[in-house]
Amino acid sequence: MTLPKFLLLGDSLTQTSFEGWGATLANRYQRRADILNRGCSGYNTRWYLLYADSHGIFEEQPADRITLVTIFFGANDAALKDLDGKHVPLTEYENNLKTLVQKTKSAYPKAKILLIAPPPVHREQRLIFQKQRYGDKATGIPERTSEHTQLYAKACVEVAQQLNLPCLDLFSGMVESSTDFGSYLSDGLHFNQKGHEFVGQRVLQAIDQHFPELAVQPDPITGQPNNSGSTCKGLPSSGPYHEEINPEGYEEAFEKQNC
Amino acid sequence: MTLPKFLLLGDSLTQTSFEGWGATLANRYQRRADILNRGCSGYNTRWYLLYADSHGIFEEQPADRITLVTIFFGANDAALKDLDGKHVPLTEYENNLKTLVQKTKSAYPKAKILLIAPPPVHREQRLIFQKQRYGDKATGIPERTSEHTQLYAKACVEVAQQLNLPCLDLFSGMVESSTDFGSYLSDGLHFNQKGHEFVGQRVLQAIDQHFPELAVQPDPITGQPNNSGSTCKGLPSSGPYHEEINPEGYEEAFEKQNC
């Protein structure tokens, strides 16, 4: 028996997720699911589709072992056309998202799918980052703007609506939850610790809301996500809890659980 | 193609590792390896052997896909005989560790193996935890002592020496690195944030030292563990770096990487 898997598809905001939100997810699903991080920094949806095909992202697991897939793109697609080669036109971004969903459904028919729309871009932080990275060669013109990224975030939300899938809209979420969404970002684009905590909580909330069978109810006394006081309807814990093991006849608990 | 996997075998100190040290590991190996956490809270080596057999821990992956296995037990084996049913005699603990190593080698012959010896136990914190959890029913007698756990830690180190394997001795490491090793623990047994950071750094150091082919050299400028400035001899990054993708002929980079 192998544990069910969650598959995280995305760009750097996914690749670096074990700094924060991916770890939050892995911790919540301890003994219930493995988190396979398939984020690729700097990728747009166009490149990711080629990556997925050439690296077997939709073939790597048995069809029934992927339980949840997050599809989280837009930060690079929304780079400005004349300033950054990562740019992908809005219509192609929408179509690419649909293709990613279709490929997910085809490969992993049992998987729940959560679309995640990109967060806002913070102009001033981005310019400071440019200066730090490129010094005098910094153009002083941001290669992304929040206004342009917002179009992609809205498009992601609309694609989700068209496909009847849930969408975690980080753009709106971050803008609406703070007077300064820059407080969630380190360089105007990537999450800092506060941002990771925000995303982690929002991803868990989205799972709880849209996929209640995957919702973990932590132990009400200890808050632990996986002990004998925790539950998750759709994802059983692997192995008996230690309280269920009688030290005098410990084999019995494992014989019962053998599956 | 699937990413290589690291397999973490252990008790609660492993099960809860995505609170800290497991996430540190997952973050360091982003795009190079998946971390499969197979820790089970409250388990001793005796129970874990039954768990591993009944749940196919040594059969779940293709033989050549497991790159690193951590074997981290002792915290429960070292519980005191007359006070806690988790107790396992010292000699059996040693033999069980050897069996776990043998099963790992047999199932995953290419895997590097890192033994991890249990951390010290903090008496006063443990008694406070007892009182919080059990109130008036708390016995006031700790079910583990640091002196007794130290025997198991030493035994783990000796087993590693006998088998010519590296061992990360957290007992000595924590005792020697601070005038108060309790500063690493939350309840006298489990890691707090500082403890998780300590363990995360020590695990990475142990990998770098003993398995240099698995050592990741982060980008010297950004500190990022996986970008075009990072290297890891034995574990290539999955997919081309975005700087290697020419937006005008992006297919080429993926054709090259197709493996």
Short mmCIF file of C-alpha atoms in Angstrom, two decimals:
data_model
loop_
_atom_site.label_atom_id
_atom_site.label_comp_id
_atom_site.label_asym_id
_atom_site.label_seq_id
_atom_site.Cartn_x
_atom_site.Cartn_y
_atom_site.Cartn_z
CA MET A 1 0.00 0.00 0.00
CA THR A 2 1.23 3.47 -0.80
CA LEU A 3 -0.21 6.67 0.59
CA PRO A 4 -2.42 8.78 -1.68
CA LYS A 5 -0.61 11.72 -3.23
CA PHE A 6 -1.31 15.41 -3.63
CA LEU A 7 0.31 16.89 -6.72
CA LEU A 8 1.27 20.57 -6.72
CA LEU A 9 1.66 21.99 -10.24
CA GLY A 10 2.94 25.51 -10.64
CA ASP A 11 5.81 27.96 -10.88
CA SER A 12 8.20 29.31 -8.24
CA LEU A 13 5.30 30.04 -5.90
CA THR A 14 4.85 26.27 -5.81
CA GLN A 15 8.50 25.22 -6.17
CA THR A 16 9.39 27.15 -3.01
CA SER A 17 6.25 26.09 -1.17
CA PHE A 18 8.08 23.89 1.33
CA GLU A 19 9.33 27.16 2.79
CA GLY A 20 5.76 27.55 3.95
CA TRP A 21 2.43 26.64 2.44
CA GLY A 22 3.46 23.27 1.03
CA ALA A 23 4.90 22.30 4.40
CA THR A 24 1.65 23.39 6.05
CA LEU A 25 -0.19 21.06 3.70
CA ALA A 26 2.26 18.19 4.24
CA ASN A 27 2.00 18.63 7.98
CA ARG A 28 -1.80 18.66 7.90
CA TYR A 29 -1.85 15.43 5.88
CA GLN A 30 0.83 13.55 7.83
CA ARG A 31 0.20 9.77 7.57
CA ARG A 32 -2.69 10.46 5.15
CA ALA A 33 -1.06 11.71 1.94
CA ASP A 34 2.30 12.53 0.38
CA ILE A 35 2.81 15.95 -1.13
CA LEU A 36 4.59 15.83 -4.49
CA ASN A 37 5.85 19.29 -5.34
CA ARG A 38 6.11 19.77 -9.09
CA GLY A 39 6.56 23.51 -9.19
CA CYS A 40 9.12 24.97 -11.62
CA SER A 41 10.44 28.47 -10.99
CA GLY A 42 10.03 30.93 -13.81
CA TYR A 43 7.71 28.71 -15.84
CA ASN A 44 4.61 29.95 -17.55
CA THR A 45 1.76 27.62 -18.54
CA ARG A 46 3.18 27.20 -22.06
CA TRP A 47 6.49 25.89 -20.81
CA TYR A 48 4.86 23.85 -18.06
CA LEU A 49 2.75 21.93 -20.55
CA LEU A 50 5.91 20.89 -22.38
CA TYR A 51 7.56 20.02 -19.06
CA ALA A 52 4.58 17.95 -17.96
CA ASP A 53 4.63 15.98 -21.18
CA SER A 54 8.39 15.53 -21.45
CA HIS A 55 8.78 14.60 -17.78
CA GLY A 56 5.72 12.42 -17.38
CA ILE A 57 4.00 14.53 -14.73
CA PHE A 58 0.67 13.05 -15.77
CA GLU A 59 2.00 9.52 -15.91
CA GLU A 60 4.17 9.24 -12.85
CA GLN A 61 1.58 7.83 -10.48
CA PRO A 62 -1.03 5.09 -10.84
CA ALA A 63 -4.27 6.69 -12.01
CA ASP A 64 -6.11 6.23 -8.72
CA ARG A 65 -3.37 7.41 -6.32
CA ILE A 66 -3.58 11.14 -6.93
CA THR A 67 -6.19 12.60 -4.60
CA LEU A 68 -5.72 16.32 -5.05
CA VAL A 69 -4.04 18.47 -7.70
CA THR A 70 -3.35 22.17 -7.29
CA ILE A 71 -2.85 24.17 -10.49
CA PHE A 72 -1.24 27.49 -9.64
CA PHE A 73 0.00 29.62 -12.53
CA GLY A 74 -0.14 33.15 -13.77
CA ALA A 75 2.72 34.94 -12.02
CA ASN A 76 4.97 34.42 -15.05
CA ASP A 77 2.32 34.29 -17.76
CA ALA A 78 1.39 37.82 -16.63
CA ALA A 79 4.90 39.22 -17.17
CA LEU A 80 4.67 42.17 -19.58
CA LYS A 81 4.99 41.27 -23.24
CA ASP A 82 7.74 43.63 -24.27
CA LEU A 83 9.73 43.32 -21.04
CA ASP A 84 9.91 39.62 -20.24
CA GLY A 85 10.04 36.49 -22.40
CA LYS A 86 7.91 34.63 -19.88
CA HIS A 87 4.82 36.49 -21.07
CA VAL A 88 1.92 34.41 -22.38
CA PRO A 89 -1.13 36.12 -23.89
CA LEU A 90 -4.24 36.04 -21.71
CA THR A 91 -6.25 33.82 -24.06
CA GLU A 92 -3.46 31.30 -24.31
CA TYR A 93 -3.11 31.33 -20.50
CA GLU A 94 -6.81 30.48 -20.22
CA ASN A 95 -6.53 27.72 -22.78
CA ASN A 96 -3.39 26.33 -21.18
CA LEU A 97 -5.13 26.20 -17.80
CA LYS A 98 -7.98 24.28 -19.42
CA THR A 99 -5.49 21.90 -21.02
CA LEU A 100 -3.80 21.31 -17.68
CA VAL A 101 -7.18 20.55 -16.12
CA GLN A 102 -8.10 18.22 -18.96
CA LYS A 103 -4.80 16.37 -18.71
CA THR A 104 -5.23 16.06 -14.94
CA LYS A 105 -8.75 14.65 -15.33
CA SER A 106 -7.64 12.27 -18.00
CA ALA A 107 -4.63 10.96 -16.07
CA TYR A 108 -6.02 11.08 -12.56
CA PRO A 109 -9.80 10.78 -12.84
CA LYS A 110 -10.33 10.53 -9.08
CA ALA A 111 -8.33 13.66 -8.28
CA LYS A 112 -9.96 16.77 -6.86
CA ILE A 113 -8.67 19.86 -8.63
CA LEU A 114 -8.04 23.24 -7.03
CA LEU A 115 -7.11 26.16 -9.24
CA ILE A 116 -5.10 28.90 -7.56
CA ALA A 117 -5.01 32.41 -9.03
CA PRO A 118 -1.76 34.39 -8.74
CA PRO A 119 -1.18 36.95 -5.98
CA PRO A 120 -0.80 40.69 -6.61
CA VAL A 121 2.54 42.24 -7.56
CA HIS A 122 4.06 44.98 -5.42
CA ARG A 123 5.62 47.64 -7.61
CA GLU A 124 7.97 49.26 -5.10
CA GLN A 125 9.30 45.96 -3.76
CA ARG A 126 9.83 44.77 -7.31
CA LEU A 127 11.91 47.81 -8.20
CA ILE A 128 14.02 47.40 -5.06
CA PHE A 129 14.57 43.74 -6.00
CA GLN A 130 15.63 44.76 -9.53
CA LYS A 131 18.18 47.18 -8.13
CA GLN A 132 19.54 44.60 -5.67
CA ARG A 133 19.84 41.94 -8.35
CA TYR A 134 20.97 43.98 -11.34
CA GLY A 135 22.47 47.12 -9.83
CA ASP A 136 23.02 49.83 -12.41
CA LYS A 137 21.63 47.54 -15.12
CA ALA A 138 18.19 47.57 -13.49
CA THR A 139 15.74 49.05 -15.95
CA GLY A 140 13.71 50.84 -13.28
CA ILE A 141 10.61 49.59 -15.06
CA PRO A 142 8.80 46.68 -13.41
CA GLU A 143 8.47 43.62 -15.66
CA ARG A 144 5.17 42.81 -14.01
CA THR A 145 2.38 45.05 -12.74
CA SER A 146 -0.40 44.29 -10.34
CA GLU A 147 -2.96 45.59 -12.84
CA HIS A 148 -1.80 43.17 -15.52
CA THR A 149 -1.53 40.21 -13.13
CA GLN A 150 -5.06 40.96 -11.96
CA LEU A 151 -6.30 40.21 -15.49
CA TYR A 152 -4.73 36.76 -15.25
CA ALA A 153 -6.10 36.18 -11.76
CA LYS A 154 -9.59 37.07 -13.02
CA ALA A 155 -9.11 34.80 -16.01
CA CYS A 156 -8.14 31.95 -13.71
CA VAL A 157 -11.28 32.51 -11.63
CA GLU A 158 -13.37 32.51 -14.80
CA VAL A 159 -11.78 29.35 -16.15
CA ALA A 160 -12.58 27.66 -12.84
CA GLN A 161 -16.20 28.83 -13.09
CA GLN A 162 -16.49 27.57 -16.67
CA LEU A 163 -15.10 24.18 -15.67
CA ASN A 164 -17.11 24.07 -12.43
CA LEU A 165 -13.97 23.85 -10.33
CA PRO A 166 -13.12 25.73 -7.15
CA CYS A 167 -10.57 28.53 -7.32
CA LEU A 168 -8.54 30.02 -4.53
CA ASP A 169 -8.18 33.63 -5.65
CA LEU A 170 -5.01 34.81 -3.92
CA PHE A 171 -5.07 38.12 -5.77
CA SER A 172 -8.37 39.20 -4.25
CA GLY A 173 -7.62 37.41 -1.00
CA MET A 174 -4.39 39.27 -0.36
CA VAL A 175 -5.64 42.65 -1.54
CA GLU A 176 -8.78 42.40 0.57
CA SER A 177 -7.23 41.03 3.74
CA SER A 178 -4.68 43.73 4.37
CA THR A 179 -4.24 47.44 3.81
CA ASP A 180 -0.77 46.55 2.49
CA PHE A 181 -0.61 43.36 0.49
CA GLY A 182 3.14 43.95 0.22
CA SER A 183 3.33 42.62 3.76
CA TYR A 184 2.80 39.13 2.28
CA LEU A 185 5.64 39.40 -0.23
CA SER A 186 9.43 39.43 -0.03
CA ASP A 187 10.39 40.88 -3.42
CA GLY A 188 7.06 42.02 -4.73
CA LEU A 189 6.36 38.59 -6.26
CA HIS A 190 7.26 35.76 -3.88
CA PHE A 191 5.79 35.02 -0.45
CA ASN A 192 7.54 35.94 2.76
CA GLN A 193 6.76 34.02 5.96
CA LYS A 194 3.52 35.93 6.58
CA GLY A 195 2.49 35.32 2.98
CA HIS A 196 3.24 31.61 3.24
CA GLU A 197 1.12 31.41 6.40
CA PHE A 198 -1.71 33.22 4.62
CA VAL A 199 -1.55 30.90 1.61
CA GLY A 200 -1.24 27.80 3.80
CA GLN A 201 -4.37 28.71 5.76
CA ARG A 202 -6.30 29.62 2.60
CA VAL A 203 -5.36 26.37 0.85
CA LEU A 204 -6.48 24.34 3.88
CA GLN A 205 -9.72 26.36 4.05
CA ALA A 206 -10.34 25.80 0.35
CA ILE A 207 -9.88 22.05 0.76
CA ASP A 208 -12.17 21.99 3.80
CA GLN A 209 -14.83 24.00 1.98
CA HIS A 210 -14.80 22.43 -1.46
CA PHE A 211 -13.65 18.89 -0.72
CA PRO A 212 -15.11 18.14 2.73
CA GLU A 213 -14.22 14.46 2.39
CA LEU A 214 -10.56 15.52 2.40
CA ALA A 215 -10.96 17.88 5.38
CA VAL A 216 -8.86 16.91 8.39
CA GLN A 217 -10.43 17.57 11.78
CA PRO A 218 -7.46 17.88 14.11
CA ASP A 219 -7.67 16.52 17.64
CA PRO A 220 -9.79 19.07 19.52
CA ILE A 221 -7.62 18.84 22.64
CA THR A 222 -4.09 18.78 21.24
CA GLY A 223 -4.68 20.38 17.84
CA GLN A 224 -2.63 17.58 16.29
CA PRO A 225 -3.68 16.78 12.69
CA ASN A 226 -3.00 13.08 13.02
CA ASN A 227 -3.54 11.28 16.29
CA SER A 228 -6.36 9.16 17.64
CA GLY A 229 -8.49 12.27 18.22
CA SER A 230 -8.22 13.46 14.60
CA THR A 231 -10.43 12.44 11.71
CA CYS A 232 -10.55 12.69 7.93
CA LYS A 233 -13.42 10.95 6.21
CA GLY A 234 -11.75 10.31 2.87
CA LEU A 235 -8.14 9.77 3.89
CA PRO A 236 -7.52 7.21 6.61
CA SER A 237 -4.36 7.38 8.67
CA SER A 238 -1.72 4.84 7.72
CA GLY A 239 -1.33 2.26 10.49
CA PRO A 240 -3.08 1.93 13.85
CA TYR A 241 -2.70 4.73 16.39
CA HIS A 242 -0.36 3.82 19.22
CA GLU A 243 -3.25 3.93 21.70
CA GLU A 244 -4.91 1.17 19.68
CA ILE A 245 -1.91 -1.10 20.09
CA ASN A 246 -2.01 -3.39 23.12
CA PRO A 247 1.62 -3.89 24.16
CA GLU A 248 0.77 -7.42 25.33
CA GLY A 249 -0.71 -8.44 21.97
CA TYR A 250 0.55 -5.82 19.58
CA GLU A 251 0.33 -8.01 16.48
CA GLU A 252 -3.46 -7.85 16.54
CA ALA A 253 -3.66 -4.14 15.74
CA PHE A 254 -1.49 -4.61 12.65
CA GLU A 255 -3.35 -7.68 11.44
CA LYS A 256 -6.59 -5.68 11.53
CA GLN A 257 -5.03 -2.83 9.60
CA ASN A 258 -3.32 -4.98 7.01
CA CYS A 259 -4.63 -3.68 3.71
CA MET B 1 10.11 9.89 -15.07
CA THR B 2 9.48 10.25 -11.36
CA LEU B 3 11.67 12.12 -8.93
CA PRO B 4 13.89 10.09 -6.61
CA LYS B 5 12.45 9.71 -3.13
CA PHE B 6 13.77 10.14 0.40
CA LEU B 7 12.03 7.88 2.90
CA LEU B 8 11.77 9.00 6.52
CA LEU B 9 11.18 6.10 8.93
CA GLY B 10 10.53 6.87 12.56
CA ASP B 11 8.15 7.79 15.35
CA SER B 12 6.44 11.09 16.22
CA LEU B 13 9.74 12.95 15.85
CA THR B 14 9.48 12.00 12.19
CA GLN B 15 5.68 12.07 11.79
CA THR B 16 5.61 15.72 12.86
CA SER B 17 8.73 16.62 10.90
CA PHE B 18 6.89 18.76 8.35
CA GLU B 19 6.48 21.22 11.22
CA GLY B 20 10.18 21.76 10.75
CA TRP B 21 13.05 19.48 9.87
CA GLY B 22 11.22 17.45 7.22
CA ALA B 23 10.12 20.67 5.53
CA THR B 24 13.71 21.92 5.63
CA LEU B 25 14.75 18.75 3.85
CA ALA B 26 11.90 18.99 1.32
CA ASN B 27 12.78 22.60 0.63
CA ARG B 28 16.46 21.83 0.13
CA TYR B 29 15.62 19.06 -2.36
CA GLN B 30 12.95 20.94 -4.33
CA ARG B 31 12.84 19.60 -7.93
CA ARG B 32 15.43 16.95 -6.99
CA ALA B 33 13.61 14.53 -4.66
CA ASP B 34 10.28 13.87 -2.97
CA ILE B 35 10.20 13.41 0.78
CA LEU B 36 7.98 10.53 1.86
CA ASN B 37 7.28 10.83 5.57
CA ARG B 38 6.59 7.43 7.11
CA GLY B 39 6.81 8.39 10.75
CA CYS B 40 4.27 6.93 13.20
CA SER B 41 3.73 8.67 16.52
CA GLY B 42 4.19 6.54 19.60
CA TYR B 43 5.75 3.64 17.73
CA ASN B 44 8.75 1.74 18.95
CA THR B 45 10.96 -0.31 16.63
CA ARG B 46 9.00 -3.49 17.43
CA TRP B 47 5.72 -2.04 16.28
CA TYR B 48 7.30 -0.26 13.35
CA LEU B 49 8.66 -3.51 11.94
CA LEU B 50 5.13 -4.92 11.92
CA TYR B 51 3.83 -1.69 10.40
CA ALA B 52 6.49 -1.72 7.70
CA ASP B 53 5.64 -5.29 6.74
CA SER B 54 1.85 -4.94 6.91
CA HIS B 55 1.82 -1.62 5.06
CA GLY B 56 4.43 -2.38 2.47
CA ILE B 57 6.88 0.37 3.46
CA PHE B 58 9.69 -1.63 1.88
CA GLU B 59 7.71 -2.42 -1.23
CA GLU B 60 5.98 0.83 -2.08
CA GLN B 61 8.57 2.23 -4.43
CA PRO B 62 10.56 0.71 -7.30
CA ALA B 63 13.85 -0.62 -5.90
CA ASP B 64 15.99 2.06 -7.53
CA ARG B 65 13.90 5.13 -6.72
CA ILE B 66 14.72 5.49 -3.03
CA THR B 67 17.86 7.60 -2.68
CA LEU B 68 18.03 8.22 1.04
CA VAL B 69 16.42 6.56 4.06
CA THR B 70 16.49 8.02 7.57
CA ILE B 71 15.93 5.58 10.44
CA PHE B 72 15.10 7.54 13.56
CA PHE B 73 13.87 5.56 16.57
CA GLY B 74 14.49 5.26 20.27
CA ALA B 75 12.30 7.92 21.87
CA ASN B 76 9.59 5.32 22.55
CA ASP B 77 11.76 2.22 22.81
CA ALA B 78 13.47 4.03 25.70
CA ALA B 79 10.26 4.53 27.69
CA LEU B 80 10.70 2.94 31.14
CA LYS B 81 9.69 -0.71 31.35
CA ASP B 82 7.31 -0.56 34.29
CA LEU B 83 5.76 2.78 33.36
CA ASP B 84 5.02 2.64 29.63
CA GLY B 85 4.00 -0.18 27.31
CA LYS B 86 6.09 1.34 24.53
CA HIS B 87 9.27 0.12 26.21
CA VAL B 88 11.50 -2.18 24.19
CA PRO B 89 14.59 -3.76 25.81
CA LEU B 90 17.89 -2.29 24.71
CA THR B 91 19.13 -5.44 22.98
CA GLU B 92 15.91 -5.82 21.04
CA TYR B 93 16.10 -2.14 20.02
CA GLU B 94 19.58 -2.76 18.64
CA ASN B 95 18.46 -5.85 16.78
CA ASN B 96 15.37 -4.11 15.44
CA LEU B 97 17.50 -1.25 14.10
CA LYS B 98 19.69 -3.81 12.37
CA THR B 99 16.61 -5.48 10.91
CA LEU B 100 15.32 -2.13 9.63
CA VAL B 101 18.68 -1.47 7.99
CA GLN B 102 18.74 -4.95 6.48
CA LYS B 103 15.22 -4.56 5.10
CA THR B 104 16.11 -1.16 3.68
CA LYS B 105 19.21 -2.53 1.97
CA SER B 106 17.32 -5.48 0.62
CA ALA B 107 14.41 -3.42 -0.75
CA TYR B 108 16.29 -0.31 -1.82
CA PRO B 109 19.87 -1.36 -2.56
CA LYS B 110 20.85 2.05 -3.96
CA ALA B 111 19.62 3.98 -0.93
CA LYS B 112 21.98 5.83 1.37
CA ILE B 113 21.04 5.15 5.00
CA LEU B 114 21.30 7.67 7.83
CA LEU B 115 20.62 6.48 11.37
CA ILE B 116 19.41 9.15 13.78
CA ALA B 117 19.77 8.68 17.53
CA PRO B 118 17.00 10.06 19.77
CA PRO B 119 17.31 13.44 21.50
CA PRO B 120 17.55 13.87 25.28
CA VAL B 121 14.44 14.00 27.50
CA HIS B 122 13.78 17.00 29.70
CA ARG B 123 12.45 15.88 33.07
CA GLU B 124 10.83 19.11 34.25
CA GLN B 125 9.10 19.79 30.91
CA ARG B 126 7.86 16.21 30.87
CA LEU B 127 6.28 16.54 34.29
CA ILE B 128 4.61 19.81 33.31
CA PHE B 129 3.25 18.08 30.18
CA GLN B 130 1.93 15.18 32.31
CA LYS B 131 0.09 17.60 34.56
CA GLN B 132 -1.38 19.53 31.61
CA ARG B 133 -2.54 16.35 29.90
CA TYR B 134 -3.69 14.26 32.82
CA GLY B 135 -4.34 16.78 35.58
CA ASP B 136 -4.72 15.10 38.98
CA LYS B 137 -4.18 11.69 37.38
CA ALA B 138 -0.60 12.61 36.44
CA THR B 139 1.73 10.21 38.22
CA GLY B 140 4.40 12.82 38.87
CA ILE B 141 6.95 10.23 37.76
CA PRO B 142 8.40 10.71 34.26
CA GLU B 143 7.81 7.74 31.94
CA ARG B 144 11.11 8.50 30.23
CA THR B 145 14.40 9.76 31.61
CA SER B 146 17.30 11.32 29.82
CA GLU B 147 19.70 8.81 31.40
CA HIS B 148 17.73 5.87 30.03
CA THR B 149 17.24 7.43 26.60
CA GLN B 150 20.98 8.08 26.47
CA LEU B 151 21.56 4.31 26.58
CA TYR B 152 19.41 3.96 23.46
CA ALA B 153 21.14 6.85 21.74
CA LYS B 154 24.53 5.24 22.44
CA ALA B 155 23.22 1.90 21.22
CA CYS B 156 22.06 3.56 17.97
CA VAL B 157 25.51 5.09 17.48
CA GLU B 158 27.11 1.67 18.10
CA VAL B 159 24.77 -0.11 15.70
CA ALA B 160 25.71 2.44 13.05
CA GLN B 161 29.42 1.84 13.72
CA GLN B 162 28.95 -1.93 13.51
CA LEU B 163 27.12 -1.58 10.20
CA ASN B 164 29.50 1.07 8.90
CA LEU B 165 26.71 3.60 8.52
CA PRO B 166 26.68 7.26 9.52
CA CYS B 167 24.69 8.27 12.57
CA LEU B 168 23.36 11.69 13.50
CA ASP B 169 23.53 11.61 17.29
CA LEU B 170 20.92 14.14 18.36
CA PHE B 171 21.35 13.23 22.02
CA SER B 172 24.96 14.33 22.15
CA GLY B 173 24.35 17.08 19.62
CA MET B 174 21.64 18.77 21.68
CA VAL B 175 23.32 18.29 25.03
CA GLU B 176 26.62 19.65 23.77
CA SER B 177 25.30 22.58 21.78
CA SER B 178 23.40 24.35 24.53
CA THR B 179 23.60 24.83 28.27
CA ASP B 180 19.88 24.01 28.29
CA PHE B 181 18.85 21.33 25.83
CA GLY B 182 15.26 21.92 27.01
CA SER B 183 15.33 24.98 24.76
CA TYR B 184 14.99 22.59 21.80
CA LEU B 185 11.92 20.78 23.17
CA SER B 186 8.27 21.70 23.67
CA ASP B 187 7.15 19.04 26.13
CA GLY B 188 10.42 17.46 27.14
CA LEU B 189 10.24 15.01 24.23
CA HIS B 190 9.16 16.70 20.98
CA PHE B 191 10.93 19.49 19.11
CA ASN B 192 9.86 23.10 19.30
CA GLN B 193 10.70 25.49 16.47
CA LYS B 194 14.28 25.97 17.65
CA GLY B 195 14.68 22.20 17.96
CA HIS B 196 13.30 21.65 14.47
CA GLU B 197 15.77 24.20 13.08
CA PHE B 198 18.61 22.46 14.91
CA VAL B 199 17.59 19.04 13.57
CA GLY B 200 17.03 20.38 10.06
CA GLN B 201 20.50 21.87 9.93
CA ARG B 202 22.11 18.76 11.41
CA VAL B 203 20.35 16.46 8.96
CA LEU B 204 21.50 18.60 6.02
CA GLN B 205 25.04 18.68 7.44
CA ALA B 206 25.03 14.90 7.87
CA ILE B 207 23.95 14.42 4.25
CA ASP B 208 26.59 16.87 3.02
CA GLN B 209 29.29 15.16 5.07
CA HIS B 210 28.48 11.50 4.56
CA PHE B 211 26.82 11.53 1.16
CA PRO B 212 28.58 14.32 -0.74
CA GLU B 213 26.99 13.21 -4.02
CA LEU B 214 23.63 14.19 -2.51
CA ALA B 215 24.85 17.54 -1.16
CA VAL B 216 23.08 20.54 -2.64
CA GLN B 217 25.20 23.63 -3.19
CA PRO B 218 22.69 26.47 -3.14
CA ASP B 219 23.13 29.43 -5.47
CA PRO B 220 25.93 31.48 -3.87
CA ILE B 221 24.21 34.77 -4.68
CA THR B 222 20.57 34.08 -3.84
CA GLY B 223 20.97 31.16 -1.44
CA GLN B 224 18.24 29.35 -3.37
CA PRO B 225 18.61 25.55 -3.25
CA ASN B 226 17.31 25.04 -6.77
CA ASN B 227 17.96 27.56 -9.47
CA SER B 228 20.49 27.77 -12.25
CA GLY B 229 23.20 28.73 -9.77
CA SER B 230 22.68 25.67 -7.58
CA THR B 231 24.24 22.25 -8.03
CA CYS B 232 23.86 18.71 -6.74
CA LYS B 233 26.08 16.09 -8.32
CA GLY B 234 23.87 13.08 -7.73
CA LEU B 235 20.41 14.57 -8.03
CA PRO B 236 19.72 16.62 -11.16
CA SER B 237 16.96 19.20 -11.13
CA SER B 238 13.77 18.15 -12.90
CA GLY B 239 13.31 20.17 -16.06
CA PRO B 240 15.42 22.95 -17.57
CA TYR B 241 15.95 26.14 -15.59
CA HIS B 242 13.91 29.02 -16.93
CA GLU B 243 17.08 30.88 -17.92
CA GLU B 244 17.89 27.94 -20.20
CA ILE B 245 14.61 28.31 -22.07
CA ASN B 246 14.71 30.57 -25.08
CA PRO B 247 11.25 32.11 -25.35
CA GLU B 248 11.58 32.14 -29.15
CA GLY B 249 12.37 28.42 -29.37
CA TYR B 250 11.26 27.07 -26.05
CA GLU B 251 10.65 23.52 -27.27
CA GLU B 252 14.36 22.92 -27.66
CA ALA B 253 15.14 23.08 -23.94
CA PHE B 254 12.51 20.43 -23.23
CA GLU B 255 13.58 18.16 -26.03
CA LYS B 256 17.10 18.14 -24.60
CA GLN B 257 15.82 17.32 -21.13
CA ASN B 258 13.43 14.62 -22.21
CA CYS B 259 14.52 11.59 -20.25
#
